[in-house]
Coordinates of C-alpha atoms in Angstrom, one line a residue:
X1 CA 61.5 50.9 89.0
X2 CA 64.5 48.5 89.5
X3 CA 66.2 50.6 87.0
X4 CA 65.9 53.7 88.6
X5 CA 66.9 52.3 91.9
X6 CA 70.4 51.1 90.2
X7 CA 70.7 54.8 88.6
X8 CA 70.0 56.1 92.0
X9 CA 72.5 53.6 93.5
X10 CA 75.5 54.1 91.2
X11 CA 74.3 58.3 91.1
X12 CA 75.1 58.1 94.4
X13 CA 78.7 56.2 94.5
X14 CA 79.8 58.4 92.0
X15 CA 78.7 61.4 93.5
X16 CA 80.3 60.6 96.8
X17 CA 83.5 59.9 95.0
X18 CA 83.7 62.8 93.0
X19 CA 82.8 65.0 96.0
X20 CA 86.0 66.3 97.1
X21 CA 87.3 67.4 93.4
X22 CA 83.7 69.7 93.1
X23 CA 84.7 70.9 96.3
X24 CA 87.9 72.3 95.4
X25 CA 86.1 73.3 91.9
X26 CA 83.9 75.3 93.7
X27 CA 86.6 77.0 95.8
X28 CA 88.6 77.8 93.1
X29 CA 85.6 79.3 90.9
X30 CA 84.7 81.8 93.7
X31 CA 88.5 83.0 94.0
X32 CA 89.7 81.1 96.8
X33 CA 93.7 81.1 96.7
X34 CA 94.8 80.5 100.3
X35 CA 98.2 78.7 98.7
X36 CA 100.8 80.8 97.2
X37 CA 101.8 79.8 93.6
X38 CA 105.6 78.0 92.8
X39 CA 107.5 77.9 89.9
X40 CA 107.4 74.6 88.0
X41 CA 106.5 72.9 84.5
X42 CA 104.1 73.4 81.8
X43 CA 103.1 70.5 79.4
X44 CA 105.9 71.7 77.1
X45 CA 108.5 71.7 80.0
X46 CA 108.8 76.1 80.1
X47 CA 109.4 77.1 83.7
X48 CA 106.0 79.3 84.6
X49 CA 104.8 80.4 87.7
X50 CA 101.5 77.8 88.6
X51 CA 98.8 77.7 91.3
X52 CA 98.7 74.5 93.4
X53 CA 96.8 71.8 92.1
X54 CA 93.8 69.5 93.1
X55 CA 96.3 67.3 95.1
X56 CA 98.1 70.0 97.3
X57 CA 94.9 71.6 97.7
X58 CA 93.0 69.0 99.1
X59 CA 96.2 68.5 101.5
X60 CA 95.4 72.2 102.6
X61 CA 91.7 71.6 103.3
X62 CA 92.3 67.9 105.5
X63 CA 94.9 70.1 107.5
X64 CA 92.3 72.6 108.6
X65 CA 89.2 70.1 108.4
X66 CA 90.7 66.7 108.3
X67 CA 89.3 64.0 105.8
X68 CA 85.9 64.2 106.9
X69 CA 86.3 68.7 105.7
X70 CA 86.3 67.1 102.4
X71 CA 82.7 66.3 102.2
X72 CA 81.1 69.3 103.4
X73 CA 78.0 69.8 101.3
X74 CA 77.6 66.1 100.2
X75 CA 74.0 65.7 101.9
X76 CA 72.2 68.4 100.0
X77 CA 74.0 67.3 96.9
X78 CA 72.9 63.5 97.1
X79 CA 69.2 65.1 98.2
X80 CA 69.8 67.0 94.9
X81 CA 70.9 63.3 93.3
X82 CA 68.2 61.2 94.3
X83 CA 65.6 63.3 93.5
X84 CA 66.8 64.6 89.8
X85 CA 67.5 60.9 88.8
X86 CA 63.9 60.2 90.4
X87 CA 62.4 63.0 88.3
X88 CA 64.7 62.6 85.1
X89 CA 63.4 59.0 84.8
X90 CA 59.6 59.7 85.7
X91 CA 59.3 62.7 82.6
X92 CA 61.0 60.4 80.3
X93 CA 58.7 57.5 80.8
X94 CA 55.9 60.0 80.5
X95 CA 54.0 60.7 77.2
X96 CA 54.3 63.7 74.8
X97 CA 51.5 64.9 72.2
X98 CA 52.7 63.3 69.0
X99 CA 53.6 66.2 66.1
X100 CA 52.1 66.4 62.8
X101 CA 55.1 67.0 60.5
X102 CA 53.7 66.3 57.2
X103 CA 51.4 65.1 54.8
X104 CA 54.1 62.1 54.4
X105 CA 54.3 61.2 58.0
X106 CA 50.6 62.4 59.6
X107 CA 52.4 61.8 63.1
X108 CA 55.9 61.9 64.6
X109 CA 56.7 58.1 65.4
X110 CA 60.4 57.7 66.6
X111 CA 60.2 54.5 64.7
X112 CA 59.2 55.7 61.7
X113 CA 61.1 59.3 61.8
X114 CA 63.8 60.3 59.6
X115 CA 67.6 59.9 61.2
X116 CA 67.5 63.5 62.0
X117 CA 63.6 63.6 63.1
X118 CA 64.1 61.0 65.5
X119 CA 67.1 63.0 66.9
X120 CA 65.4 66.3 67.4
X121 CA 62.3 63.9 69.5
X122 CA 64.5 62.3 71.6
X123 CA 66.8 65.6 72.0
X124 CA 63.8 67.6 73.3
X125 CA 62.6 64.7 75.3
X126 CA 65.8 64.7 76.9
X127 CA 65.9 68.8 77.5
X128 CA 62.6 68.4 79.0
X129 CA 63.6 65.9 81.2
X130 CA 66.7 67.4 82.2
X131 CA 65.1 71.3 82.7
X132 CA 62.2 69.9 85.2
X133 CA 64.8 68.2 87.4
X134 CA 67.3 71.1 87.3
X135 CA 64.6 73.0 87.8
X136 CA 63.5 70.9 91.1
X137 CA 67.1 70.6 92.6
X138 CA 68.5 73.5 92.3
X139 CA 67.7 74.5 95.9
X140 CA 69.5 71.4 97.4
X141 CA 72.0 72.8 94.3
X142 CA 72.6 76.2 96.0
X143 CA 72.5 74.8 99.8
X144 CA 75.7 72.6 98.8
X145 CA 77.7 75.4 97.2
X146 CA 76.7 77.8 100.1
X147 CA 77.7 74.6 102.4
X148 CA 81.0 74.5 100.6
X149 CA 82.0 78.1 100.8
X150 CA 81.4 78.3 104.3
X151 CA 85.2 76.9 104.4
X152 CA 87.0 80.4 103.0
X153 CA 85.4 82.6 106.3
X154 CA 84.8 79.8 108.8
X155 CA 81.6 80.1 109.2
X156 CA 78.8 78.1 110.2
X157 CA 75.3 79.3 108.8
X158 CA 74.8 76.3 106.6
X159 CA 74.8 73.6 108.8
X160 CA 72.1 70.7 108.1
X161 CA 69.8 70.2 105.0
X162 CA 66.7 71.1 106.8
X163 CA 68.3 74.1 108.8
X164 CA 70.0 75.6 105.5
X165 CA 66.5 75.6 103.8
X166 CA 64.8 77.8 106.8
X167 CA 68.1 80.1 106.3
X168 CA 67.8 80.3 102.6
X169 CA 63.8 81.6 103.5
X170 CA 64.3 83.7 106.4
X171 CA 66.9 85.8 104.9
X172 CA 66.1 85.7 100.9
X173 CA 62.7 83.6 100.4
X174 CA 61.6 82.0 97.9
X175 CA 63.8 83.5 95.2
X176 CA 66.9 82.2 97.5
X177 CA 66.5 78.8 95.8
X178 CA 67.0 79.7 92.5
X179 CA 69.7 81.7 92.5
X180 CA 71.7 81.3 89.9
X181 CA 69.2 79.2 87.9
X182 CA 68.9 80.5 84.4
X183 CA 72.5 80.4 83.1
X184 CA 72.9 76.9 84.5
X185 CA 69.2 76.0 82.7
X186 CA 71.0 77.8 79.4
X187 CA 74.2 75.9 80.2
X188 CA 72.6 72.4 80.4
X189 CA 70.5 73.1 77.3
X190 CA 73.1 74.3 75.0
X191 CA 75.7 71.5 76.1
X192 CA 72.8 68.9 75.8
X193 CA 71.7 70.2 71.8
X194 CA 75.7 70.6 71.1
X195 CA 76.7 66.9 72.2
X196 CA 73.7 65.4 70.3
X197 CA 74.2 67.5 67.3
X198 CA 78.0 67.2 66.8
X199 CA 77.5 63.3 67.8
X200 CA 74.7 62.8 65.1
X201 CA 76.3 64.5 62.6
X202 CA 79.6 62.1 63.3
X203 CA 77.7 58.9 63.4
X204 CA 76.0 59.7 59.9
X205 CA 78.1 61.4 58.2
X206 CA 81.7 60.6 59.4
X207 CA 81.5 57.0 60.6
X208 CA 80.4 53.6 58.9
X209 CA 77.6 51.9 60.5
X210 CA 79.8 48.9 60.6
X211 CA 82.2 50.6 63.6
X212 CA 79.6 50.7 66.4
X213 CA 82.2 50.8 68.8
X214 CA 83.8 54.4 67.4
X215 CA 79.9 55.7 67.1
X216 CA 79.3 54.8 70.9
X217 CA 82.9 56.9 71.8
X218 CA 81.2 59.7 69.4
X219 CA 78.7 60.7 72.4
X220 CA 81.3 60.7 75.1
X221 CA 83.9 63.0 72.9
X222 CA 80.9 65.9 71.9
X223 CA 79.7 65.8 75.5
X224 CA 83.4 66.9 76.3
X225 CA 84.0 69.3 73.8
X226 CA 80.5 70.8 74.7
X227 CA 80.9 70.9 78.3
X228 CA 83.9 72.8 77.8
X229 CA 82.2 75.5 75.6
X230 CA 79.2 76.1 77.9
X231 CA 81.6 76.0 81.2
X232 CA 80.9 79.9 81.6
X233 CA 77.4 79.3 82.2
X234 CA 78.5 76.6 84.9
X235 CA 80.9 79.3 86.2
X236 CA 78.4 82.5 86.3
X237 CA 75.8 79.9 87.9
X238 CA 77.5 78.8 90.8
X239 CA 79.1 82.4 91.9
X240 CA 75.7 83.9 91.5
X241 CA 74.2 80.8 94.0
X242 CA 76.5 82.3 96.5
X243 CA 76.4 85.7 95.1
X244 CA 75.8 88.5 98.7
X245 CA 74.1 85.6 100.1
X246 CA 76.2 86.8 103.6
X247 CA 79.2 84.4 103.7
X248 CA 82.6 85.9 103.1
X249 CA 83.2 83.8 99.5
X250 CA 80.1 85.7 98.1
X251 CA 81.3 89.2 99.0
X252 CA 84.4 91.2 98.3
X253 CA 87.4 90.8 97.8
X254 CA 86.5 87.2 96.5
X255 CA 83.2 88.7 94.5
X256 CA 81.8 91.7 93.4
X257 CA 78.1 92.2 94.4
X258 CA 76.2 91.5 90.8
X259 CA 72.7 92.5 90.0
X260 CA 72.0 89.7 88.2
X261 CA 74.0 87.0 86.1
X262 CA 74.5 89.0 83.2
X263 CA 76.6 91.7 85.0
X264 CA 78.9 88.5 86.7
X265 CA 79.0 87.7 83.0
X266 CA 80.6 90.7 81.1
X267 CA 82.6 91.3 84.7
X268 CA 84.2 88.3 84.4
X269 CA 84.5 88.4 80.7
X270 CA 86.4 91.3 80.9
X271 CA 89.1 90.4 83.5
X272 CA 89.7 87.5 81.2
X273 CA 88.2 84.9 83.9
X274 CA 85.7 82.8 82.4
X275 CA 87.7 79.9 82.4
X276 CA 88.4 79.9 86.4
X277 CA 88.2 77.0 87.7
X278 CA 88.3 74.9 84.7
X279 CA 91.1 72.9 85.2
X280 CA 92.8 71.6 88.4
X281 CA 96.1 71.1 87.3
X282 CA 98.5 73.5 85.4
X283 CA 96.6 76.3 86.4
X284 CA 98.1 79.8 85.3
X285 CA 97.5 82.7 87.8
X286 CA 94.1 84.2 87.4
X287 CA 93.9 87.8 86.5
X288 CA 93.6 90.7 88.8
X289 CA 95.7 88.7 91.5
X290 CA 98.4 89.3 93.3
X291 CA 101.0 87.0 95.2
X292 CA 103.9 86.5 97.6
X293 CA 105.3 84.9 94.9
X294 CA 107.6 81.8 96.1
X295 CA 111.4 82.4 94.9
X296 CA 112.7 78.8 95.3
X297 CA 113.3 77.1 92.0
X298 CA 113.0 73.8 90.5
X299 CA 115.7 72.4 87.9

């Protein structure tokens, strides 16, 4: 129990510091653009026309909403917090129906597993875990991304935790709350079985047992590189939570009106968008955009 108090503890410093930067994610994956791009420097020092960062965006936000405009959403997100870390850590503790693998082992025992046994149990453990509290916060999930693009049309339908949740079931019921589920449950799968397979195959294959320090910078690196690949399903998730949900960032010209999360796929597969919102810095103008562009240049 005092473990899962600390999770929930340091969950919750860590989400309020990494607010603001979702925030301006968020904004950025539904099309918001409100600042005109300048010409500056790539990483390889060729002048190119870029968007404004993280940093000049953030500047545009406190100007309209102050400091405090940078935390809009935070409640339902540390609701969302608190409970997943409190649901994570009860399924894991729970126990699982042992498998019958073989005449050779009669019954799956992590101890007693092969290397690559005992990573497919604790794997699927861990996907199991992970699905039921996705599964259970994904309505305080969509309340904070509705919450957050409220600031492109000014308005003021999400307001409070508990009102947002009567909004969500007056105007879409139940199905309101999981908007948007699936590709972020396909998302948080495949990036889960990616890490742990690339990061297993490193640690036995690629790296002595001798160099624990390397293997325990294997799981950080494949958790990267998977979280990169499986970003569209982030992407597609969060426009479809917001998605004609009757704020301006959820309807045209910032979004087409898609049937479901496969149409908001292929549409933004073929303008050549999947990757909006990836980055925060040297960001290239998205496609399908135009611009007053900003003559001045920089030498």
């Amino acid at each position: 129990m005092a473990d899962t108090c600390g999770q929930v503890l340091l969950g919750s410093g860590l989400t309020v510091l990494s607010h603001p930067l979702m925030y301006i994610k968020v904004l950025v994956q539904v099309g918001h653009e409100p600042l005109p791009p300048s010409l500056g420097r790539n990483l390889f020092g060729r002048q190119v026309y870029q968007l404004p960062g993280l940093f000049a965006y953030a500047k545009h936000i406190i100007k309209i909403d102050g400091k405090a405009g940078l935390f809009n959403g935070l409640a339902p997100r540390l609701c969302a917090g608190t409970i997943g870390t409190l649901v994570h850590s009860r399924v894991l503790q729970g126990n699982y129906p042992q498998l019958k693998l073989s005449k050779l082992d009669s019954c799956f025992l992590p101890n007693s597993a092969s290397p690559f046994l005992f990573f497919f149990y604790q794997t699927t453990k861990e996907m199991i875990a992970r699905s039921c509290a996705t599964i259970i916060t994904h309505p305080f999930h969509v309340i904070t991304l509705r919450c957050m693009v409220q600031f492109i049309g000014r308005e003021t339908k999400y307001s409070g935790v508990f009102d947002s949740i009567v909004t969500v079931y007056k105007n879409e019921g139940v199905l309101g709350f999981f908007a948007g589920l699936i590709p972020r449950l396909l998302g948080d799968m495949l990036s889960l079985w990616i890490c742990n397979m690339l990061a297993h195959l490193i640690n036995t294959y690629a790296i002595d047992d001798s160099v624990r320090e390397i293997k325990n910078c294997s799981q950080a690196v494949t958790g990267f590189f998977a979280s990169m690949l499986t970003y569209p399903f982030v992407l597609v998730s969060n426009l479809m939570a917001v998605n004609d949900c009757g704020l301006a960032g959820g309807l045209p010209p910032y979004a087409s009106i898609y049937p479901t999360w496969v149409d908001c796929w292929r549409h933004l597969s073929l303008e050549g968008n999947m990757s909006r919102g990836n980055s925060l810095f040297f960001r290239k103008l998205p496609v399908g955009k135009t611009y007053a562009i900003d003559q001045k240049r920089f030498f």
